[in-house]
Amino acid sequence: MSTHTEQATKQNFHYRCSVCDGQYPITPELMLCPNCSVIPQSADQPPRGILDVVIDKKIKSSANIFDFLPVEQEFFLPMPVGNTPLWRPPLLKQHLEFKNLFIKDDSLNPTGSFKDRASFLVSAFANKHKINEITLASTGNAGSSMSGVGAAAGQKITLFLPKSAPPAKIVQSIKYGANVITVDGNYDFAFDISLEYSKRKKILSRNTAYNPLTIEGKKTVSLEIFNQLDSNVPDHVFVPTGDGVIITGVYKGFADLIALGLSKKMPTIHCVQATGSDAINRAWASGHFSKISANTIADSISVDIPRNGWRTLKYLKEFKGQTVTVSDEEILQAQSYLAQNSGIFAEPAAATSFAGFLRVKDSISKNDSVIILITGNGLKDIKSAMLNVKMPDKHIKSIDELLSKTH
Ligand SMILES: *Cc1c(COP(=O)(O)O)cnc(C)c1O
């Protein structure tokens, strides 16, 4: 790594605190604003001082998405992360009568979830700074994602998961060769332990929201959507939300395009949460975060303390976002409906965005362009999917047995 590259980066991007506007250079040590994050608050509140990446250079075209990222392209793996399809399943369009209903299918990322976008940038950043070890807490997908991307990059990954994480996500991470540690507690507990681990071991943390690059990496989805719509911004985007990092990334991508003069419009972003894990939507209504005990089948969006809660509220306010909350039953129904009308099997958290659309579609013009973000593959959590599936319990012995039954 040349000092020349280092200087160029410093000139082209920097961090800005989303609370106090403090400006900082992008370094592996800095995670939250050193001023805002140390103001005492009770332990059940989301962290303060989330850092945004600001682009200082001029970018004239959205064609090369790497131009928008604070790590040079040369440090990224040649791995097929992102560039996921944006398509209109014909039956879905027809049955719901929305002719511009698009699915952005991020379940097609290498490890099966949207989280690869963040892991990809964090891995490149570690590579650039010659850091070979990364740790994180996860409900499952961030962990299997970092484990997979880390495996491809030859980086050592230590992962903390709640013991309730779906087995597929644990198995996936172990297969990728990560050091997998389950904690006797929930995701929030795993988060705290992994932070402590990164501090004591002095290694890079990929904890979501805490590491600003996890937010920045997720913005690539919006840049892709803009390019896939021939430099147009859609009217609506439905985003399944737990910690609020994906939704913030979605906002950030469109906000970058506006800041650079490449577009003028911000879509209406719908923050979709599960009834049993609705901390952000509650805070949107009440103005403050209150303690909840998350309980939903959509494990990837099950969080007590949404780590990017404050940043999400700020974006929702600035760009007039919407919130919508759906029950577990609606999520399971949406999961089946989507599968049967598009061939897309989404995990419950991912089907949540579609459930949110089904809930509010009557208030949206049928001519509007609507994007449903599908964030994870259904095979990652079979146990939840099985809740409304009747497994075949009789096994036929001959074709005659089958055909005679149908009479
Ligand atoms: C992580 C995740 C989400 C939610 O993202 P947040 O940043 O926590 O809001 C949604 N769906 C899937 C499949 C995920 O893995």
PDB file of C-alpha atoms in Angstrom, residues 193-367:
ATOM      1  CA  ILE A 193     -19.513  -9.809  24.162  1.00  0.00           C
ATOM      2  CA  SER A 194     -18.145  -9.442  20.654  1.00  0.00           C
ATOM      3  CA  LEU A 195     -17.420  -5.732  21.245  1.00  0.00           C
ATOM      4  CA  GLU A 196     -15.486  -6.590  24.359  1.00  0.00           C
ATOM      5  CA  TYR A 197     -13.634  -9.305  22.424  1.00  0.00           C
ATOM      6  CA  SER A 198     -12.599  -6.876  19.678  1.00  0.00           C
ATOM      7  CA  LYS A 199     -11.357  -4.369  22.248  1.00  0.00           C
ATOM      8  CA  ARG A 200      -9.376  -6.867  24.306  1.00  0.00           C
ATOM      9  CA  LYS A 201      -7.914  -8.660  21.285  1.00  0.00           C
ATOM     10  CA  LYS A 202      -7.413  -5.382  19.359  1.00  0.00           C
ATOM     11  CA  ILE A 203      -8.979  -6.708  16.167  1.00  0.00           C
ATOM     12  CA  LEU A 204     -11.453  -5.225  13.697  1.00  0.00           C
ATOM     13  CA  SER A 205     -15.140  -5.331  14.635  1.00  0.00           C
ATOM     14  CA  ARG A 206     -17.756  -5.818  11.954  1.00  0.00           C
ATOM     15  CA  ASN A 207     -20.588  -5.301  14.412  1.00  0.00           C
ATOM     16  CA  THR A 208     -23.451  -3.889  12.440  1.00  0.00           C
ATOM     17  CA  ALA A 209     -23.954  -0.090  12.637  1.00  0.00           C
ATOM     18  CA  TYR A 210     -21.040   0.163  15.104  1.00  0.00           C
ATOM     19  CA  ASN A 211     -18.583  -0.239  12.227  1.00  0.00           C
ATOM     20  CA  PRO A 212     -19.637   2.615   9.875  1.00  0.00           C
ATOM     21  CA  LEU A 213     -18.571   0.613   6.823  1.00  0.00           C
ATOM     22  CA  THR A 214     -21.371  -1.886   7.464  1.00  0.00           C
ATOM     23  CA  ILE A 215     -23.797   0.911   6.636  1.00  0.00           C
ATOM     24  CA  GLU A 216     -21.749   2.232   3.756  1.00  0.00           C
ATOM     25  CA  GLY A 217     -21.413  -1.201   2.125  1.00  0.00           C
ATOM     26  CA  LYS A 218     -25.172  -1.616   2.058  1.00  0.00           C
ATOM     27  CA  LYS A 219     -25.759   1.511  -0.009  1.00  0.00           C
ATOM     28  CA  THR A 220     -24.603  -0.282  -3.150  1.00  0.00           C
ATOM     29  CA  VAL A 221     -28.096  -1.755  -3.492  1.00  0.00           C
ATOM     30  CA  SER A 222     -29.561   1.692  -4.237  1.00  0.00           C
ATOM     31  CA  LEU A 223     -26.835   2.540  -6.731  1.00  0.00           C
ATOM     32  CA  GLU A 224     -27.582  -0.722  -8.537  1.00  0.00           C
ATOM     33  CA  ILE A 225     -31.339  -0.075  -8.551  1.00  0.00           C
ATOM     34  CA  PHE A 226     -30.693   3.387 -10.020  1.00  0.00           C
ATOM     35  CA  ASN A 227     -28.537   1.880 -12.771  1.00  0.00           C
ATOM     36  CA  GLN A 228     -30.966  -0.983 -13.413  1.00  0.00           C
ATOM     37  CA  LEU A 229     -33.797   1.530 -13.865  1.00  0.00           C
ATOM     38  CA  ASP A 230     -31.736   3.433 -16.458  1.00  0.00           C
ATOM     39  CA  SER A 231     -30.833   6.284 -14.122  1.00  0.00           C
ATOM     40  CA  ASN A 232     -34.280   6.524 -12.559  1.00  0.00           C
ATOM     41  CA  VAL A 233     -35.205   6.523  -8.897  1.00  0.00           C
ATOM     42  CA  PRO A 234     -38.195   4.321  -7.966  1.00  0.00           C
ATOM     43  CA  ASP A 235     -41.243   5.690  -6.153  1.00  0.00           C
ATOM     44  CA  HIS A 236     -41.226   3.179  -3.282  1.00  0.00           C
ATOM     45  CA  VAL A 237     -38.777   0.794  -1.643  1.00  0.00           C
ATOM     46  CA  PHE A 238     -39.886  -1.711   1.025  1.00  0.00           C
ATOM     47  CA  VAL A 239     -37.126  -2.640   3.452  1.00  0.00           C
ATOM     48  CA  PRO A 240     -37.287  -5.300   6.194  1.00  0.00           C
ATOM     49  CA  THR A 241     -35.835  -3.694   9.297  1.00  0.00           C
ATOM     50  CA  GLY A 242     -34.271  -4.889  12.536  1.00  0.00           C
ATOM     51  CA  ASP A 243     -31.201  -2.876  13.558  1.00  0.00           C
ATOM     52  CA  GLY A 244     -31.905  -0.331  10.842  1.00  0.00           C
ATOM     53  CA  VAL A 245     -28.654  -0.718   8.949  1.00  0.00           C
ATOM     54  CA  ILE A 246     -30.024  -1.962   5.634  1.00  0.00           C
ATOM     55  CA  ILE A 247     -32.614   0.811   5.515  1.00  0.00           C
ATOM     56  CA  THR A 248     -29.952   3.409   6.337  1.00  0.00           C
ATOM     57  CA  GLY A 249     -27.762   2.001   3.585  1.00  0.00           C
ATOM     58  CA  VAL A 250     -30.671   2.197   1.150  1.00  0.00           C
ATOM     59  CA  TYR A 251     -31.179   5.859   2.086  1.00  0.00           C
ATOM     60  CA  LYS A 252     -27.460   6.584   1.887  1.00  0.00           C
ATOM     61  CA  GLY A 253     -27.131   5.293  -1.680  1.00  0.00           C
ATOM     62  CA  PHE A 254     -29.923   7.497  -2.961  1.00  0.00           C
ATOM     63  CA  ALA A 255     -28.689  10.412  -0.816  1.00  0.00           C
ATOM     64  CA  ASP A 256     -25.201  10.119  -2.347  1.00  0.00           C
ATOM     65  CA  LEU A 257     -26.713  10.298  -5.836  1.00  0.00           C
ATOM     66  CA  ILE A 258     -28.577  13.472  -4.864  1.00  0.00           C
ATOM     67  CA  ALA A 259     -25.519  15.015  -3.181  1.00  0.00           C
ATOM     68  CA  LEU A 260     -23.425  14.352  -6.279  1.00  0.00           C
ATOM     69  CA  GLY A 261     -26.046  15.871  -8.565  1.00  0.00           C
ATOM     70  CA  LEU A 262     -26.719  12.560 -10.331  1.00  0.00           C
ATOM     71  CA  SER A 263     -30.388  12.404  -9.303  1.00  0.00           C
ATOM     72  CA  LYS A 264     -32.961  14.621  -7.682  1.00  0.00           C
ATOM     73  CA  LYS A 265     -35.399  12.309  -6.019  1.00  0.00           C
ATOM     74  CA  MET A 266     -35.575  10.201  -2.857  1.00  0.00           C
ATOM     75  CA  PRO A 267     -38.017   7.281  -3.000  1.00  0.00           C
ATOM     76  CA  THR A 268     -40.582   6.800  -0.258  1.00  0.00           C
ATOM     77  CA  ILE A 269     -38.841   4.236   1.895  1.00  0.00           C
ATOM     78  CA  HIS A 270     -41.049   1.913   3.940  1.00  0.00           C
ATOM     79  CA  CYS A 271     -39.528   0.673   7.176  1.00  0.00           C
ATOM     80  CA  VAL A 272     -41.164  -2.729   7.653  1.00  0.00           C
ATOM     81  CA  GLN A 273     -40.889  -4.416  11.040  1.00  0.00           C
ATOM     82  CA  ALA A 274     -42.431  -7.450  12.719  1.00  0.00           C
ATOM     83  CA  THR A 275     -45.016  -6.809  15.435  1.00  0.00           C
ATOM     84  CA  GLY A 276     -42.796  -8.701  17.887  1.00  0.00           C
ATOM     85  CA  SER A 277     -39.700  -6.645  17.044  1.00  0.00           C
ATOM     86  CA  ASP A 278     -40.821  -3.119  16.285  1.00  0.00           C
ATOM     87  CA  ALA A 279     -38.481  -0.917  18.323  1.00  0.00           C
ATOM     88  CA  ILE A 280     -37.847   1.541  15.494  1.00  0.00           C
ATOM     89  CA  ASN A 281     -41.469   1.884  14.450  1.00  0.00           C
ATOM     90  CA  ARG A 282     -42.484   2.424  18.060  1.00  0.00           C
ATOM     91  CA  ALA A 283     -39.821   5.072  18.525  1.00  0.00           C
ATOM     92  CA  TRP A 284     -40.985   6.742  15.314  1.00  0.00           C
ATOM     93  CA  ALA A 285     -44.420   7.071  16.858  1.00  0.00           C
ATOM     94  CA  SER A 286     -43.324   8.007  20.388  1.00  0.00           C
ATOM     95  CA  GLY A 287     -40.061   9.893  19.834  1.00  0.00           C
ATOM     96  CA  HIS A 288     -38.029   7.698  22.177  1.00  0.00           C
ATOM     97  CA  PHE A 289     -36.721   4.137  22.379  1.00  0.00           C
ATOM     98  CA  SER A 290     -38.321   2.020  25.062  1.00  0.00           C
ATOM     99  CA  LYS A 291     -37.240  -1.413  26.164  1.00  0.00           C
ATOM    100  CA  ILE A 292     -38.770  -4.309  24.245  1.00  0.00           C
ATOM    101  CA  SER A 293     -38.172  -8.046  24.350  1.00  0.00           C
ATOM    102  CA  ALA A 294     -38.102  -9.017  20.694  1.00  0.00           C
ATOM    103  CA  ASN A 295     -40.019 -12.107  19.720  1.00  0.00           C
ATOM    104  CA  THR A 296     -40.684 -12.944  16.069  1.00  0.00           C
ATOM    105  CA  ILE A 297     -40.174 -15.895  13.736  1.00  0.00           C
ATOM    106  CA  ALA A 298     -38.201 -13.509  11.519  1.00  0.00           C
ATOM    107  CA  ASP A 299     -34.934 -14.072  13.395  1.00  0.00           C
ATOM    108  CA  SER A 300     -32.864 -11.749  11.197  1.00  0.00           C
ATOM    109  CA  ILE A 301     -34.902  -8.740  12.284  1.00  0.00           C
ATOM    110  CA  SER A 302     -35.368  -9.770  15.908  1.00  0.00           C
ATOM    111  CA  VAL A 303     -33.573  -7.162  18.029  1.00  0.00           C
ATOM    112  CA  ASP A 304     -34.263  -5.520  21.392  1.00  0.00           C
ATOM    113  CA  ILE A 305     -32.029  -2.499  20.865  1.00  0.00           C
ATOM    114  CA  PRO A 306     -31.850  -1.411  17.229  1.00  0.00           C
ATOM    115  CA  ARG A 307     -28.199  -0.443  16.884  1.00  0.00           C
ATOM    116  CA  ASN A 308     -28.876   2.033  14.125  1.00  0.00           C
ATOM    117  CA  GLY A 309     -32.157   3.256  15.545  1.00  0.00           C
ATOM    118  CA  TRP A 310     -31.305   6.942  15.850  1.00  0.00           C
ATOM    119  CA  ARG A 311     -29.811   7.155  12.384  1.00  0.00           C
ATOM    120  CA  THR A 312     -32.867   5.436  10.900  1.00  0.00           C
ATOM    121  CA  LEU A 313     -35.249   7.877  12.606  1.00  0.00           C
ATOM    122  CA  LYS A 314     -33.231  10.820  11.299  1.00  0.00           C
ATOM    123  CA  TYR A 315     -33.458   9.570   7.707  1.00  0.00           C
ATOM    124  CA  LEU A 316     -37.157   8.706   8.039  1.00  0.00           C
ATOM    125  CA  LYS A 317     -37.787  12.233   9.233  1.00  0.00           C
ATOM    126  CA  GLU A 318     -35.608  13.978   6.656  1.00  0.00           C
ATOM    127  CA  PHE A 319     -37.098  12.115   3.689  1.00  0.00           C
ATOM    128  CA  LYS A 320     -40.637  11.497   4.934  1.00  0.00           C
ATOM    129  CA  GLY A 321     -40.329   7.724   5.226  1.00  0.00           C
ATOM    130  CA  GLN A 322     -43.159   5.430   6.229  1.00  0.00           C
ATOM    131  CA  THR A 323     -43.352   2.736   8.878  1.00  0.00           C
ATOM    132  CA  VAL A 324     -45.397  -0.442   8.662  1.00  0.00           C
ATOM    133  CA  THR A 325     -45.627  -3.303  11.125  1.00  0.00           C
ATOM    134  CA  VAL A 326     -46.740  -6.845  10.213  1.00  0.00           C
ATOM    135  CA  SER A 327     -47.561  -9.935  12.272  1.00  0.00           C
ATOM    136  CA  ASP A 328     -45.702 -13.251  12.086  1.00  0.00           C
ATOM    137  CA  GLU A 329     -48.761 -14.738  10.433  1.00  0.00           C
ATOM    138  CA  GLU A 330     -48.709 -12.093   7.712  1.00  0.00           C
ATOM    139  CA  ILE A 331     -45.003 -12.779   7.214  1.00  0.00           C
ATOM    140  CA  LEU A 332     -45.546 -16.523   6.760  1.00  0.00           C
ATOM    141  CA  GLN A 333     -48.440 -15.906   4.378  1.00  0.00           C
ATOM    142  CA  ALA A 334     -46.384 -13.402   2.385  1.00  0.00           C
ATOM    143  CA  GLN A 335     -43.552 -15.939   2.255  1.00  0.00           C
ATOM    144  CA  SER A 336     -45.862 -18.562   0.712  1.00  0.00           C
ATOM    145  CA  TYR A 337     -47.546 -16.094  -1.637  1.00  0.00           C
ATOM    146  CA  LEU A 338     -44.234 -14.811  -2.937  1.00  0.00           C
ATOM    147  CA  ALA A 339     -42.864 -18.330  -3.420  1.00  0.00           C
ATOM    148  CA  GLN A 340     -45.972 -19.469  -5.285  1.00  0.00           C
ATOM    149  CA  ASN A 341     -46.139 -16.454  -7.577  1.00  0.00           C
ATOM    150  CA  SER A 342     -42.495 -15.793  -8.319  1.00  0.00           C
ATOM    151  CA  GLY A 343     -40.392 -18.851  -7.528  1.00  0.00           C
ATOM    152  CA  ILE A 344     -38.565 -16.831  -4.892  1.00  0.00           C
ATOM    153  CA  PHE A 345     -38.253 -18.568  -1.528  1.00  0.00           C
ATOM    154  CA  ALA A 346     -37.393 -15.820   0.946  1.00  0.00           C
ATOM    155  CA  GLU A 347     -36.508 -16.313   4.594  1.00  0.00           C
ATOM    156  CA  PRO A 348     -39.106 -14.848   6.992  1.00  0.00           C
ATOM    157  CA  ALA A 349     -37.210 -11.585   7.563  1.00  0.00           C
ATOM    158  CA  ALA A 350     -36.961 -11.111   3.810  1.00  0.00           C
ATOM    159  CA  ALA A 351     -40.636 -11.910   3.247  1.00  0.00           C
ATOM    160  CA  THR A 352     -41.406  -9.185   5.774  1.00  0.00           C
ATOM    161  CA  SER A 353     -40.838  -6.463   3.182  1.00  0.00           C
ATOM    162  CA  PHE A 354     -43.357  -8.136   0.879  1.00  0.00           C
ATOM    163  CA  ALA A 355     -45.819  -8.499   3.768  1.00  0.00           C
ATOM    164  CA  GLY A 356     -45.421  -4.769   4.386  1.00  0.00           C
ATOM    165  CA  PHE A 357     -46.221  -4.023   0.773  1.00  0.00           C
ATOM    166  CA  LEU A 358     -49.315  -6.246   0.881  1.00  0.00           C
ATOM    167  CA  ARG A 359     -50.428  -4.381   3.976  1.00  0.00           C
ATOM    168  CA  VAL A 360     -50.218  -0.859   2.482  1.00  0.00           C
ATOM    169  CA  LYS A 361     -50.622  -1.463  -1.261  1.00  0.00           C
ATOM    170  CA  ASP A 362     -54.117   0.012  -1.396  1.00  0.00           C
ATOM    171  CA  SER A 363     -52.689   3.396  -0.441  1.00  0.00           C
ATOM    172  CA  ILE A 364     -50.178   3.334  -3.330  1.00  0.00           C
ATOM    173  CA  SER A 365     -50.909   4.271  -6.947  1.00  0.00           C
ATOM    174  CA  LYS A 366     -50.854   1.216  -9.212  1.00  0.00           C
ATOM    175  CA  ASN A 367     -48.671   3.112 -11.675  1.00  0.00           C
TER     176      ASN A 367
END
